[in-house]
PDB file of C-alpha atoms in Angstrom:
ATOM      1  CA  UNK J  20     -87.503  41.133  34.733  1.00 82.00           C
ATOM      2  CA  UNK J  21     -85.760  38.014  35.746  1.00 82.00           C
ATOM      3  CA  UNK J  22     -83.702  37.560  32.387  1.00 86.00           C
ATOM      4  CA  UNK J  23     -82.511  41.426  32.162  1.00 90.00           C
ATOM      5  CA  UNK J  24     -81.360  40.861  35.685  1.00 90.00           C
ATOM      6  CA  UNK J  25     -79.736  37.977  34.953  1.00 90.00           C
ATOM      7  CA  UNK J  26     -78.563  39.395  31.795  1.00 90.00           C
ATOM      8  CA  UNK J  27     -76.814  42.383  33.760  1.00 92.00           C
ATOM      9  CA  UNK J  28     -74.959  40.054  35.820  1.00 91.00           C
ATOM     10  CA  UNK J  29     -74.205  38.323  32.815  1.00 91.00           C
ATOM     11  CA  UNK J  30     -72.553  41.468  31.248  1.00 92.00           C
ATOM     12  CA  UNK J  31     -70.944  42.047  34.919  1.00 93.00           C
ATOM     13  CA  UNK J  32     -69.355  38.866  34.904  1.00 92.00           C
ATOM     14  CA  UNK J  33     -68.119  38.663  31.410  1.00 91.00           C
ATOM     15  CA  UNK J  34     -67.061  41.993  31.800  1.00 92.00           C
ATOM     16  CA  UNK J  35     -64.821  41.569  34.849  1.00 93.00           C
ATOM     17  CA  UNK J  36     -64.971  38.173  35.910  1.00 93.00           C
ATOM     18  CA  UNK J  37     -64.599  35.801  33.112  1.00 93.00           C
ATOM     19  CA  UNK J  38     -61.162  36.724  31.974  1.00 92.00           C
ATOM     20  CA  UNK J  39     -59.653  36.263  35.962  1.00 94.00           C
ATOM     21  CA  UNK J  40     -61.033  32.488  35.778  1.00 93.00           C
ATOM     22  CA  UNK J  41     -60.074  32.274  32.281  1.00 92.00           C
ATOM     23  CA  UNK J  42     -56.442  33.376  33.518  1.00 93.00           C
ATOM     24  CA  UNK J  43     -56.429  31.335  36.829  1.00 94.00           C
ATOM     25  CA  UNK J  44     -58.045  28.234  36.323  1.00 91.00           C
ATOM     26  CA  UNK J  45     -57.416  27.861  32.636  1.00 90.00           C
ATOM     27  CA  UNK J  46     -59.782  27.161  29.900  1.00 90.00           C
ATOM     28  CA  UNK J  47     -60.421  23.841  31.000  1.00 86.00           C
ATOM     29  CA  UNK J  48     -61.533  25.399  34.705  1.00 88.00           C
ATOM     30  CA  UNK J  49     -63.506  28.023  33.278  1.00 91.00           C
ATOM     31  CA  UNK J  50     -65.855  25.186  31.464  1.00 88.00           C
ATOM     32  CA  UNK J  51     -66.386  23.479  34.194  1.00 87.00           C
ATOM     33  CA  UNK J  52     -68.162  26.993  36.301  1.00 91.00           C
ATOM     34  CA  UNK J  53     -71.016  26.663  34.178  1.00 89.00           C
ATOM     35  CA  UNK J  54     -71.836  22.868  35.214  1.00 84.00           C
ATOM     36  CA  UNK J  55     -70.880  22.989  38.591  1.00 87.00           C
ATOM     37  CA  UNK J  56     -73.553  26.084  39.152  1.00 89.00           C
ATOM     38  CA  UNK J  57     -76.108  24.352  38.020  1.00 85.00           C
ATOM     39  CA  UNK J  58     -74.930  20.899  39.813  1.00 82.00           C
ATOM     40  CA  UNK J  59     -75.130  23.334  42.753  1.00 85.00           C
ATOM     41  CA  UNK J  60     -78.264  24.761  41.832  1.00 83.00           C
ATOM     42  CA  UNK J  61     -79.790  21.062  41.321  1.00 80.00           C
ATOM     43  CA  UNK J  62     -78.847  20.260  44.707  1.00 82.00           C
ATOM     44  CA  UNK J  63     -80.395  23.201  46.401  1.00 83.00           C
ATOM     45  CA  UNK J  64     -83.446  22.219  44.624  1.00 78.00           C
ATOM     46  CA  UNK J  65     -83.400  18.475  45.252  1.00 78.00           C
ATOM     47  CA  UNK J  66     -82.567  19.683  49.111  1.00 81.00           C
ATOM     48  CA  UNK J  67     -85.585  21.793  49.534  1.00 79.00           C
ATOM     49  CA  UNK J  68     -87.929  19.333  47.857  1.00 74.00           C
ATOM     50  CA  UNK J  69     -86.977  16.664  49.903  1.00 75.00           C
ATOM     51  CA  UNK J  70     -86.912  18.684  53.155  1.00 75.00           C
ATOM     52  CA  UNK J  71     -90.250  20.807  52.656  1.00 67.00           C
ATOM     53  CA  UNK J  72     -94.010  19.183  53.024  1.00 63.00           C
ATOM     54  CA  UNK J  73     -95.221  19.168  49.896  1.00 61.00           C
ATOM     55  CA  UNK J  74     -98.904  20.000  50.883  1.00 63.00           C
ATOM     56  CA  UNK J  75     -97.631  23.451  52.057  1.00 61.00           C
ATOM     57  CA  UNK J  76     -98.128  27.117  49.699  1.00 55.00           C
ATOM     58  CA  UNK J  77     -95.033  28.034  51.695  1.00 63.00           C
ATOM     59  CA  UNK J  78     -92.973  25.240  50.308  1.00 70.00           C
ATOM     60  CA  UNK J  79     -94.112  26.231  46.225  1.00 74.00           C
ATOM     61  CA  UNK J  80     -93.006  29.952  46.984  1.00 78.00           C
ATOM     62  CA  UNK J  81     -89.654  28.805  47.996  1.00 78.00           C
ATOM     63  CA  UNK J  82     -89.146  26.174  45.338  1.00 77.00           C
ATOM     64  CA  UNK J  83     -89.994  28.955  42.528  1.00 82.00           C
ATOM     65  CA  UNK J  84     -87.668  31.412  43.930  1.00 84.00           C
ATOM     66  CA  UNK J  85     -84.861  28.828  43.495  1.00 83.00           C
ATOM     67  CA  UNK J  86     -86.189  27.768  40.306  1.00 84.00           C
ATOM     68  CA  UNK J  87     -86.030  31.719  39.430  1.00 88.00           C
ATOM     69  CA  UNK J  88     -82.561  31.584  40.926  1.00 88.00           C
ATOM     70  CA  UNK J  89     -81.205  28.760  39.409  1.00 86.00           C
ATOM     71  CA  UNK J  90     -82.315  29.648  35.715  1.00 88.00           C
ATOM     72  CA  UNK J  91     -81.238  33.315  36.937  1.00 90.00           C
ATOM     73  CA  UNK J  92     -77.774  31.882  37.558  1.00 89.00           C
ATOM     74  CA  UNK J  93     -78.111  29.794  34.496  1.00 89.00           C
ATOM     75  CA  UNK J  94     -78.532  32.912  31.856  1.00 90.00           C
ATOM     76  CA  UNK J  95     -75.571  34.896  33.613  1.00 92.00           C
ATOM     77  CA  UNK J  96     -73.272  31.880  33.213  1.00 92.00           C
ATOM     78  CA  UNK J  97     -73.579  30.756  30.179  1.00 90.00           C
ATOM     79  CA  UNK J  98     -74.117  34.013  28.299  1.00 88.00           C
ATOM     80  CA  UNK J  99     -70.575  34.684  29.901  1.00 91.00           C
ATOM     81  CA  UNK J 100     -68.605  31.941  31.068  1.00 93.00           C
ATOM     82  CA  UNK J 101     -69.542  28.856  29.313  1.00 91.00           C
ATOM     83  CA  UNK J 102     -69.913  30.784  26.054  1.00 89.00           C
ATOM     84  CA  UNK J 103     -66.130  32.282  26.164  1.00 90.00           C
ATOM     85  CA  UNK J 104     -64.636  28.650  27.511  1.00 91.00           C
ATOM     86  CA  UNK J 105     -66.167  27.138  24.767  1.00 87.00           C
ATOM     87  CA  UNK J 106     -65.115  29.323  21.771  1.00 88.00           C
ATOM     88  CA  UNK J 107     -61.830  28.952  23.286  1.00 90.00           C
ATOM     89  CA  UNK J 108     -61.592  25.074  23.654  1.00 87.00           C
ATOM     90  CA  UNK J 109     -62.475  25.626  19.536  1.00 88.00           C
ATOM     91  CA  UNK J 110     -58.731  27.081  19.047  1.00 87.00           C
ATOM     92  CA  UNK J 111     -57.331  23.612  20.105  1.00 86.00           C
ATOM     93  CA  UNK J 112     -58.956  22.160  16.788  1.00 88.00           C
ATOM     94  CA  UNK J 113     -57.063  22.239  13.665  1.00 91.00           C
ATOM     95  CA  UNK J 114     -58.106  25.276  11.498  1.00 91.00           C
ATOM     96  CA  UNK J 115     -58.904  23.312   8.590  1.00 93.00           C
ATOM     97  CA  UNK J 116     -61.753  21.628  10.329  1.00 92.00           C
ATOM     98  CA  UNK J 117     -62.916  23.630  13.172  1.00 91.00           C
ATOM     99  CA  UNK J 118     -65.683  25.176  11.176  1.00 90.00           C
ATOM    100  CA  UNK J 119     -67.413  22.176  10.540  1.00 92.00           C
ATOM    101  CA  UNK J 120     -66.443  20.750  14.046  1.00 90.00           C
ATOM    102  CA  UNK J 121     -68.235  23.780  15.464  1.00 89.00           C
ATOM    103  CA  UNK J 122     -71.142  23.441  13.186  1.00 91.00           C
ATOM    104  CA  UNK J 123     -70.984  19.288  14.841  1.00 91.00           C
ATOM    105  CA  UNK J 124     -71.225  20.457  18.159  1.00 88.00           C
ATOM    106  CA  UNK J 125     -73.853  23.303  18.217  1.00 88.00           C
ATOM    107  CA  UNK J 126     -76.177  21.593  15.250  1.00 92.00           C
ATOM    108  CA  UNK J 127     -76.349  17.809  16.463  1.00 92.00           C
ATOM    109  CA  UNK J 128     -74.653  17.346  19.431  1.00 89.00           C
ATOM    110  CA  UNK J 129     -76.380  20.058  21.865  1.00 87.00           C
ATOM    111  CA  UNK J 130     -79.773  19.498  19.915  1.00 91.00           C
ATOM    112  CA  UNK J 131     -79.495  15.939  20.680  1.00 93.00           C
ATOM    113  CA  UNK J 132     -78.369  15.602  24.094  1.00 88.00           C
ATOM    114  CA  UNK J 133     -81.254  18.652  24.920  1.00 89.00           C
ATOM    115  CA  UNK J 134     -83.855  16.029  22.836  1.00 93.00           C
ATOM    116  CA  UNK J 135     -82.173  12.403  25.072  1.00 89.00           C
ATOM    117  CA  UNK J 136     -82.894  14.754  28.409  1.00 86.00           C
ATOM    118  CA  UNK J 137     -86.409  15.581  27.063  1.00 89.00           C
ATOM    119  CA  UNK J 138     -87.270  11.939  26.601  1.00 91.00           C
ATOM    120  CA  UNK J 139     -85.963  11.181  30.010  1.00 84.00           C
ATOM    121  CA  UNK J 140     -88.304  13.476  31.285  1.00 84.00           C
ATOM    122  CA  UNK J 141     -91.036  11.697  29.597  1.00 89.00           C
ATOM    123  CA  UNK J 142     -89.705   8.141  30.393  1.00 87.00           C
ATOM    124  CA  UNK J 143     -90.055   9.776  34.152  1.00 82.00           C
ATOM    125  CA  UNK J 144     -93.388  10.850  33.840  1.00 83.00           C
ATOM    126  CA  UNK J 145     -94.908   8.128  32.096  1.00 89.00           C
ATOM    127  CA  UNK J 146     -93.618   5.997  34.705  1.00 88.00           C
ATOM    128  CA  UNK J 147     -95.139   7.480  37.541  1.00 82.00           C
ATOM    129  CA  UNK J 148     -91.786   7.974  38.956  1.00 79.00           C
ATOM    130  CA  UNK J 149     -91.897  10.789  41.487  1.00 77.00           C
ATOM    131  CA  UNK J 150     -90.042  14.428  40.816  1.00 72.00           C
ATOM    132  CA  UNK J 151     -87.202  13.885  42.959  1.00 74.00           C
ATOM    133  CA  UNK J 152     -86.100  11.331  41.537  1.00 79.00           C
ATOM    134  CA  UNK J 153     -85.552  13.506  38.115  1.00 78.00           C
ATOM    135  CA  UNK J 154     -83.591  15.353  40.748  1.00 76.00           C
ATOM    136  CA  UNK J 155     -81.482  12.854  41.749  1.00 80.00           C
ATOM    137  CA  UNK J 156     -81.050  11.734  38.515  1.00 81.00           C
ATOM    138  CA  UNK J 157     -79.510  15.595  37.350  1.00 78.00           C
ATOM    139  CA  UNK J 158     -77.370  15.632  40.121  1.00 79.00           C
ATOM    140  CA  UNK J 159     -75.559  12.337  39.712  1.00 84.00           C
ATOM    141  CA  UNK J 160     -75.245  12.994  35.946  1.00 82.00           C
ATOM    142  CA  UNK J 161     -74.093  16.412  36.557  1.00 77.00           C
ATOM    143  CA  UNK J 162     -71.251  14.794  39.492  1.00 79.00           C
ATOM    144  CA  UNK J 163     -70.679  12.414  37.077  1.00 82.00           C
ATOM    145  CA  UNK J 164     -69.532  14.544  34.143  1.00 76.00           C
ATOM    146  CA  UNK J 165     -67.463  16.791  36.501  1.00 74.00           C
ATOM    147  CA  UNK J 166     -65.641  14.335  38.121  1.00 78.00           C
ATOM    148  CA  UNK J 167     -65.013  12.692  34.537  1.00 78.00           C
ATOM    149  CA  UNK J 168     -63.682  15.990  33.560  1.00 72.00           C
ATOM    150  CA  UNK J 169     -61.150  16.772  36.417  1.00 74.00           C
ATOM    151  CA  UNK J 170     -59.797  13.160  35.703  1.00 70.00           C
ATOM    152  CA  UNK J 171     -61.078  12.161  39.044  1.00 57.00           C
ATOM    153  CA  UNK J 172     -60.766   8.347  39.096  1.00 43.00           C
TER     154      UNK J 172
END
């Protein structure tokens, strides 16, 4: 239920959305939507953790309806957004070599920065370290990379 949802408001915002970013903000603007949602999304997470007593059922409804929200928010985006910024920043590589540069970029490079976050996530568990801190971790990454890509020194 939650992905067709999300994947209407996908369809929405690809539909009438996309191409008013993709004309205001530039190509460039429009790729960086995608991570500041979900820097946005990590914060309202890391927020309600920290603020909520983790002992209460009250506290586990509200941190799965942001989960729901978040990955919600994460299937409209990138289905729409991220997807269309991304096949445009492509058109800024030579033609003679964007086809394997493409191939680069969605066969090793995504694979293996989803496989260095997964063993994080193990480094963090096998630690004892607690949940937040994975948190905290996401969000300064996430700052991080945004404020490297506006240039932001």
């Amino acid at each position: 239920m939650v992905i067709s949802l999300s994947s209407l408001a996908g369809l929405i915002v690809q539909s009438f959305i996309t191409q008013r970013i993709i004309k205001n903000f530039g190509v460039g603007g429009a790729a960086l939507v995608y991570p500041l949602a979900l820097s946005i999304g990590a914060c309202m997470l890391l927020t309600y953790s920290l603020a909520a007593s983790p002992e209460s059922a009250k506290n586990l409804l509200g941190l799965a309806s942001l989960v729901v929200l978040a990955r919600a928010i994460d299937i409209a985006l990138y289905f729409s957004v991220q997807e269309s910024a991304l096949h445009l920043l492509f058109y800024a590589v030579p033609v003679s070599i964007r086809s394997s540069a493409r191939a680069m970029v969605s066969g090793v490079i995504f694979p293996m920065s989803i496989g260095i976050a997964g063993l994080f996530l193990v480094i963090y568990k096998t630690t004892g370290q607690p949940q937040y801190n994975v948190a905290f971790a996401g969000v300064a990454i996430a700052f991080l990379l945004v404020v490297l890509a506006l240039n932001i020194t």
